């Protein structure tokens, strides 16, 4: 049976030809340690975002970079605030850093409740984590909302903006974290090569921040955190921006098709701005995941909350839509009999 993995928010496309060639070239030096400071990559990223290499911290995926960020700034007793539900790795990273996670529920549309988050900041709050678009619910913040939130947050509280899925946003006024770094010294922006750039298997993420913060993040980082193959692939991907944009456009088109089809089936879908959709199934989340897995579609269930479904190849998306339609029809019949 063909199995479609729609559970990990990966890009279904194979690596770009240029990335494959870069990996072949890099393989010749596998007996050598990588550049500890990832000089070429940090310079390329600094130029890409107009911030300078000295404000870039790279690591083994954005999750590892987030861990370095929190380790550098948190002490026991500190609190780190986040929307919930949001990225499942956040509470783990906070705990490892020795801090306590404070979760502020997302609103009824799966969006960050920024007013509630700002009101919940206390003297113990060391950092706030924002995820835009929010994984797993899908909605994105706007730049106007972000500006307003930053204005309401004390300068002593670090705001970490995770823009892992920013390339897929089509809503008006999308966030642009790098553009605000000069105005807000407490802002840290996380980006990754795992999503739009299709390098999930090589694990490359990075943070952009002011120089003083970056020095602390780098001090907390694992030596040789990005290997030679990953650095070569990331550099090649940065130089293939046009091809990356074309692939992203295909994902967006397919995402919008899936969302429209689900809504036609009767599902209520939050504003999907990433490469995934969210089904607010509550206690039925695990049962739905079992339903699709038995027919060859793997989705990500969050027990008691809902199901996140990644946008994959059209054939896998079509099968998922068929299974979602069966579920919706069966649920409607059950309600009619009740």
Tab-separated table of N, CA and C in Angstrom, residues 239-334:
chain	number	residue	atom	x	y	z
A	239	UNK	N	21.330	30.533	-3.358
A	239	UNK	CA	21.649	31.024	-4.694
A	239	UNK	C	20.632	30.578	-5.743
A	240	UNK	N	19.676	29.756	-5.326
A	240	UNK	CA	18.647	29.266	-6.256
A	240	UNK	C	17.284	29.829	-5.867
A	241	UNK	N	17.266	31.091	-5.499
A	241	UNK	CA	16.059	31.714	-4.954
A	241	UNK	C	14.873	31.628	-5.905
A	242	UNK	N	15.096	31.805	-7.203
A	242	UNK	CA	13.989	31.785	-8.161
A	242	UNK	C	13.311	30.415	-8.180
A	243	UNK	N	14.100	29.361	-8.163
A	243	UNK	CA	13.531	28.015	-8.150
A	243	UNK	C	12.791	27.740	-6.852
A	244	UNK	N	13.337	28.236	-5.750
A	244	UNK	CA	12.667	28.070	-4.459
A	244	UNK	C	11.309	28.769	-4.489
A	245	UNK	N	11.271	29.992	-5.051
A	245	UNK	CA	10.002	30.736	-5.129
A	245	UNK	C	8.974	29.976	-5.968
A	246	UNK	N	9.419	29.358	-7.053
A	246	UNK	CA	8.501	28.595	-7.909
A	246	UNK	C	7.913	27.411	-7.137
A	247	UNK	N	8.738	26.746	-6.365
A	247	UNK	CA	8.251	25.606	-5.586
A	247	UNK	C	7.271	26.060	-4.503
A	248	UNK	N	7.601	27.143	-3.862
A	248	UNK	CA	6.706	27.679	-2.832
A	248	UNK	C	5.350	28.026	-3.439
A	249	UNK	N	5.366	28.619	-4.628
A	249	UNK	CA	4.114	28.983	-5.296
A	249	UNK	C	3.262	27.743	-5.571
A	250	UNK	N	3.901	26.638	-5.945
A	250	UNK	CA	3.158	25.397	-6.178
A	250	UNK	C	2.544	24.883	-4.890
A	251	UNK	N	3.282	24.961	-3.796
A	251	UNK	CA	2.749	24.520	-2.508
A	251	UNK	C	1.552	25.375	-2.105
A	252	UNK	N	1.664	26.687	-2.297
A	252	UNK	CA	0.575	27.594	-1.939
A	252	UNK	C	-0.681	27.277	-2.753
A	253	UNK	N	-0.509	27.051	-4.042
A	253	UNK	CA	-1.649	26.707	-4.899
A	253	UNK	C	-2.317	25.431	-4.420
A	254	UNK	N	-1.523	24.443	-4.087
A	254	UNK	CA	-2.068	23.170	-3.612
A	254	UNK	C	-2.716	23.330	-2.236
A	255	UNK	N	-2.097	24.133	-1.371
A	255	UNK	CA	-2.686	24.392	-0.050
A	255	UNK	C	-4.064	25.022	-0.187
A	256	UNK	N	-4.168	26.028	-1.041
A	256	UNK	CA	-5.446	26.713	-1.208
A	256	UNK	C	-6.501	25.782	-1.793
A	257	UNK	N	-6.077	24.878	-2.674
A	257	UNK	CA	-7.013	23.889	-3.231
A	257	UNK	C	-7.532	22.971	-2.133
A	258	UNK	N	-6.633	22.504	-1.267
A	258	UNK	CA	-7.021	21.601	-0.177
A	258	UNK	C	-7.966	22.308	0.792
A	259	UNK	N	-7.642	23.551	1.141
A	259	UNK	CA	-8.498	24.305	2.063
A	259	UNK	C	-9.893	24.479	1.484
A	260	UNK	N	-9.980	24.855	0.206
A	260	UNK	CA	-11.281	25.057	-0.433
A	260	UNK	C	-12.094	23.766	-0.451
A	261	UNK	N	-11.424	22.651	-0.743
A	261	UNK	CA	-12.122	21.367	-0.786
A	261	UNK	C	-12.627	20.967	0.600
A	262	UNK	N	-11.821	21.182	1.615
A	262	UNK	CA	-12.245	20.851	2.982
A	262	UNK	C	-13.447	21.698	3.404
A	263	UNK	N	-13.420	22.968	3.085
A	263	UNK	CA	-14.549	23.831	3.440
A	263	UNK	C	-15.811	23.417	2.695
A	264	UNK	N	-15.656	22.963	1.455
A	264	UNK	CA	-16.807	22.459	0.703
A	264	UNK	C	-17.396	21.216	1.371
A	265	UNK	N	-16.548	20.456	2.054
A	265	UNK	CA	-17.012	19.259	2.768
A	265	UNK	C	-17.686	19.603	4.099
A	266	UNK	N	-17.593	20.862	4.504
A	266	UNK	CA	-18.214	21.263	5.755
A	266	UNK	C	-17.259	21.508	6.896
A	267	UNK	N	-15.951	21.376	6.651
A	267	UNK	CA	-14.971	21.615	7.703
A	267	UNK	C	-14.794	23.117	7.926
A	268	UNK	N	-14.535	23.485	9.180
A	268	UNK	CA	-14.155	24.855	9.511
A	268	UNK	C	-12.639	24.899	9.649
A	269	UNK	N	-11.967	25.577	8.732
A	269	UNK	CA	-10.506	25.582	8.673
A	269	UNK	C	-9.986	26.975	9.030
A	270	UNK	N	-9.093	27.082	10.013
A	270	UNK	CA	-8.467	28.387	10.299
A	270	UNK	C	-7.686	28.874	9.079
A	271	UNK	N	-7.384	30.150	9.068
A	271	UNK	CA	-6.645	30.744	7.955
A	271	UNK	C	-5.296	30.055	7.794
A	272	UNK	N	-5.147	29.245	6.759
A	272	UNK	CA	-3.936	28.439	6.558
A	272	UNK	C	-2.892	29.262	5.819
A	273	UNK	N	-1.833	29.652	6.526
A	273	UNK	CA	-0.781	30.468	5.935
A	273	UNK	C	0.566	29.754	5.895
A	274	UNK	N	0.612	28.512	6.372
A	274	UNK	CA	1.830	27.711	6.284
A	274	UNK	C	1.686	26.683	5.177
A	275	UNK	N	2.454	25.604	5.248
A	275	UNK	CA	2.312	24.516	4.272
A	275	UNK	C	1.554	23.352	4.906
A	276	UNK	N	0.479	23.688	5.630
A	276	UNK	CA	-0.307	22.689	6.351
A	276	UNK	C	-1.692	23.259	6.637
A	277	UNK	N	-2.595	22.382	7.026
A	277	UNK	CA	-3.934	22.799	7.443
A	277	UNK	C	-4.227	22.181	8.811
A	278	UNK	N	-5.180	22.798	9.517
A	278	UNK	CA	-5.516	22.379	10.882
A	278	UNK	C	-6.990	21.989	10.952
A	279	UNK	N	-7.241	20.807	11.514
A	279	UNK	CA	-8.595	20.336	11.743
A	279	UNK	C	-8.840	20.330	13.244
A	280	UNK	N	-9.768	21.140	13.685
A	280	UNK	CA	-10.058	21.289	15.114
A	280	UNK	C	-10.990	20.163	15.556
A	281	UNK	N	-10.408	18.998	15.792
A	281	UNK	CA	-11.190	17.791	16.078
A	281	UNK	C	-11.347	17.498	17.560
A	282	UNK	N	-10.621	18.213	18.413
A	282	UNK	CA	-10.737	17.984	19.847
A	282	UNK	C	-10.430	16.546	20.233
A	283	UNK	N	-11.360	15.934	20.965
A	283	UNK	CA	-11.132	14.576	21.465
A	283	UNK	C	-11.135	13.521	20.364
A	284	UNK	N	-11.563	13.894	19.170
A	284	UNK	CA	-11.600	12.924	18.068
A	284	UNK	C	-10.322	12.934	17.231
A	285	UNK	N	-9.329	13.707	17.651
A	285	UNK	CA	-8.104	13.858	16.854
A	285	UNK	C	-7.402	12.521	16.616
A	286	UNK	N	-7.202	11.769	17.671
A	286	UNK	CA	-6.486	10.494	17.532
A	286	UNK	C	-7.266	9.512	16.667
A	287	UNK	N	-8.589	9.483	16.825
A	287	UNK	CA	-9.411	8.578	16.023
A	287	UNK	C	-9.323	8.938	14.540
A	288	UNK	N	-9.296	10.234	14.239
A	288	UNK	CA	-9.172	10.652	12.844
A	288	UNK	C	-7.826	10.217	12.273
A	289	UNK	N	-6.746	10.396	13.049
A	289	UNK	CA	-5.421	9.974	12.581
A	289	UNK	C	-5.378	8.473	12.339
A	290	UNK	N	-6.037	7.706	13.183
A	290	UNK	CA	-6.113	6.252	12.982
A	290	UNK	C	-6.881	5.937	11.699
A	291	UNK	N	-7.943	6.687	11.451
A	291	UNK	CA	-8.768	6.516	10.258
A	291	UNK	C	-7.954	6.726	8.982
A	292	UNK	N	-7.153	7.781	8.941
A	292	UNK	CA	-6.373	8.045	7.733
A	292	UNK	C	-5.170	7.107	7.613
A	293	UNK	N	-4.551	6.767	8.752
A	293	UNK	CA	-3.382	5.877	8.695
A	293	UNK	C	-3.756	4.505	8.144
A	294	UNK	N	-4.928	4.019	8.479
A	294	UNK	CA	-5.363	2.707	7.996
A	294	UNK	C	-5.518	2.681	6.483
A	295	UNK	N	-5.653	3.869	5.876
A	295	UNK	CA	-5.819	3.942	4.424
A	295	UNK	C	-4.593	4.536	3.728
A	296	UNK	N	-3.490	4.705	4.472
A	296	UNK	CA	-2.244	5.098	3.827
A	296	UNK	C	-1.886	6.564	3.889
A	297	UNK	N	-2.490	7.330	4.810
A	297	UNK	CA	-2.153	8.747	4.956
A	297	UNK	C	-1.767	9.020	6.408
A	298	UNK	N	-0.528	9.465	6.620
A	298	UNK	CA	-0.055	9.779	7.960
A	298	UNK	C	-0.255	11.266	8.220
A	299	UNK	N	-0.974	11.596	9.295
A	299	UNK	CA	-1.185	12.972	9.702
A	299	UNK	C	-0.708	13.117	11.138
A	300	UNK	N	-0.623	14.346	11.616
A	300	UNK	CA	-0.106	14.598	12.968
A	300	UNK	C	-1.257	14.944	13.904
A	301	UNK	N	-1.552	14.022	14.824
A	301	UNK	CA	-2.618	14.244	15.790
A	301	UNK	C	-2.062	14.852	17.072
A	302	UNK	N	-2.745	15.860	17.580
A	302	UNK	CA	-2.441	16.442	18.878
A	302	UNK	C	-3.616	16.077	19.777
A	303	UNK	N	-3.414	15.043	20.573
A	303	UNK	CA	-4.507	14.447	21.345
A	303	UNK	C	-5.275	15.509	22.124
A	304	UNK	N	-6.577	15.491	21.952
A	304	UNK	CA	-7.436	16.416	22.670
A	304	UNK	C	-7.598	17.764	22.011
A	305	UNK	N	-6.831	18.042	20.971
A	305	UNK	CA	-6.881	19.357	20.321
A	305	UNK	C	-7.298	19.279	18.855
A	306	UNK	N	-6.498	18.629	18.043
A	306	UNK	CA	-6.808	18.596	16.627
A	306	UNK	C	-5.768	17.843	15.835
A	307	UNK	N	-5.837	18.003	14.530
A	307	UNK	CA	-4.950	17.289	13.606
A	307	UNK	C	-4.350	18.288	12.625
A	308	UNK	N	-3.025	18.193	12.445
A	308	UNK	CA	-2.331	19.003	11.448
A	308	UNK	C	-2.006	18.114	10.256
A	309	UNK	N	-2.294	18.616	9.070
A	309	UNK	CA	-2.057	17.854	7.845
A	309	UNK	C	-1.171	18.677	6.926
A	310	UNK	N	-0.001	18.153	6.605
A	310	UNK	CA	0.935	18.852	5.721
A	310	UNK	C	0.451	18.774	4.272
A	311	UNK	N	0.835	19.753	3.489
A	311	UNK	CA	0.543	19.733	2.060
A	311	UNK	C	1.644	18.941	1.369
A	312	UNK	N	1.261	17.845	0.750
A	312	UNK	CA	2.226	16.983	0.077
A	312	UNK	C	2.007	16.963	-1.424
A	313	UNK	N	2.349	15.841	-2.053
A	313	UNK	CA	2.108	15.713	-3.471
A	313	UNK	C	0.600	15.628	-3.721
A	314	UNK	N	0.140	16.056	-4.903
A	314	UNK	CA	-1.310	16.090	-5.167
A	314	UNK	C	-2.003	14.750	-4.936
A	315	UNK	N	-1.349	13.650	-5.269
A	315	UNK	CA	-1.993	12.343	-5.086
A	315	UNK	C	-2.280	12.065	-3.610
A	316	UNK	N	-1.321	12.407	-2.746
A	316	UNK	CA	-1.522	12.219	-1.312
A	316	UNK	C	-2.577	13.164	-0.779
A	317	UNK	N	-2.581	14.393	-1.271
A	317	UNK	CA	-3.596	15.348	-0.838
A	317	UNK	C	-4.990	14.894	-1.265
A	318	UNK	N	-5.099	14.339	-2.461
A	318	UNK	CA	-6.396	13.858	-2.942
A	318	UNK	C	-6.908	12.715	-2.071
A	319	UNK	N	-6.022	11.798	-1.705
A	319	UNK	CA	-6.437	10.687	-0.847
A	319	UNK	C	-6.874	11.209	0.517
A	320	UNK	N	-6.110	12.145	1.061
A	320	UNK	CA	-6.497	12.740	2.333
A	320	UNK	C	-7.875	13.389	2.239
A	321	UNK	N	-8.115	14.138	1.164
A	321	UNK	CA	-9.406	14.802	1.000
A	321	UNK	C	-10.544	13.786	0.919
A	322	UNK	N	-10.303	12.682	0.260
A	322	UNK	CA	-11.322	11.636	0.187
A	322	UNK	C	-11.638	11.089	1.577
A	323	UNK	N	-10.608	10.857	2.363
A	323	UNK	CA	-10.800	10.323	3.718
A	323	UNK	C	-11.454	11.355	4.632
A	324	UNK	N	-11.069	12.614	4.466
A	324	UNK	CA	-11.686	13.679	5.262
A	324	UNK	C	-13.165	13.808	4.906
A	325	UNK	N	-13.485	13.649	3.622
A	325	UNK	CA	-14.880	13.703	3.198
A	325	UNK	C	-15.694	12.566	3.793
A	326	UNK	N	-15.117	11.366	3.821
A	326	UNK	CA	-15.800	10.230	4.437
A	326	UNK	C	-16.093	10.506	5.911
A	327	UNK	N	-15.104	11.054	6.594
A	327	UNK	CA	-15.253	11.352	8.024
A	327	UNK	C	-16.351	12.405	8.248
A	328	UNK	N	-16.314	13.453	7.428
A	328	UNK	CA	-17.301	14.522	7.575
A	328	UNK	C	-18.707	14.001	7.316
A	329	UNK	N	-18.868	13.164	6.289
A	329	UNK	CA	-20.185	12.616	5.974
A	329	UNK	C	-20.682	11.709	7.093
A	330	UNK	N	-19.788	10.889	7.618
A	330	UNK	CA	-20.171	9.991	8.711
A	330	UNK	C	-20.548	10.783	9.956
A	331	UNK	N	-19.794	11.854	10.230
A	331	UNK	CA	-20.105	12.691	11.387
A	331	UNK	C	-21.468	13.366	11.226
A	332	UNK	N	-21.778	13.791	9.997
A	332	UNK	CA	-23.074	14.430	9.742
A	332	UNK	C	-24.204	13.453	9.967
A	333	UNK	N	-24.032	12.202	9.519
A	333	UNK	CA	-25.081	11.181	9.731
A	333	UNK	C	-25.281	10.902	11.218
A	334	UNK	N	-24.171	10.898	11.965
A	334	UNK	CA	-24.275	10.659	13.401
A	334	UNK	C	-25.062	11.767	14.079
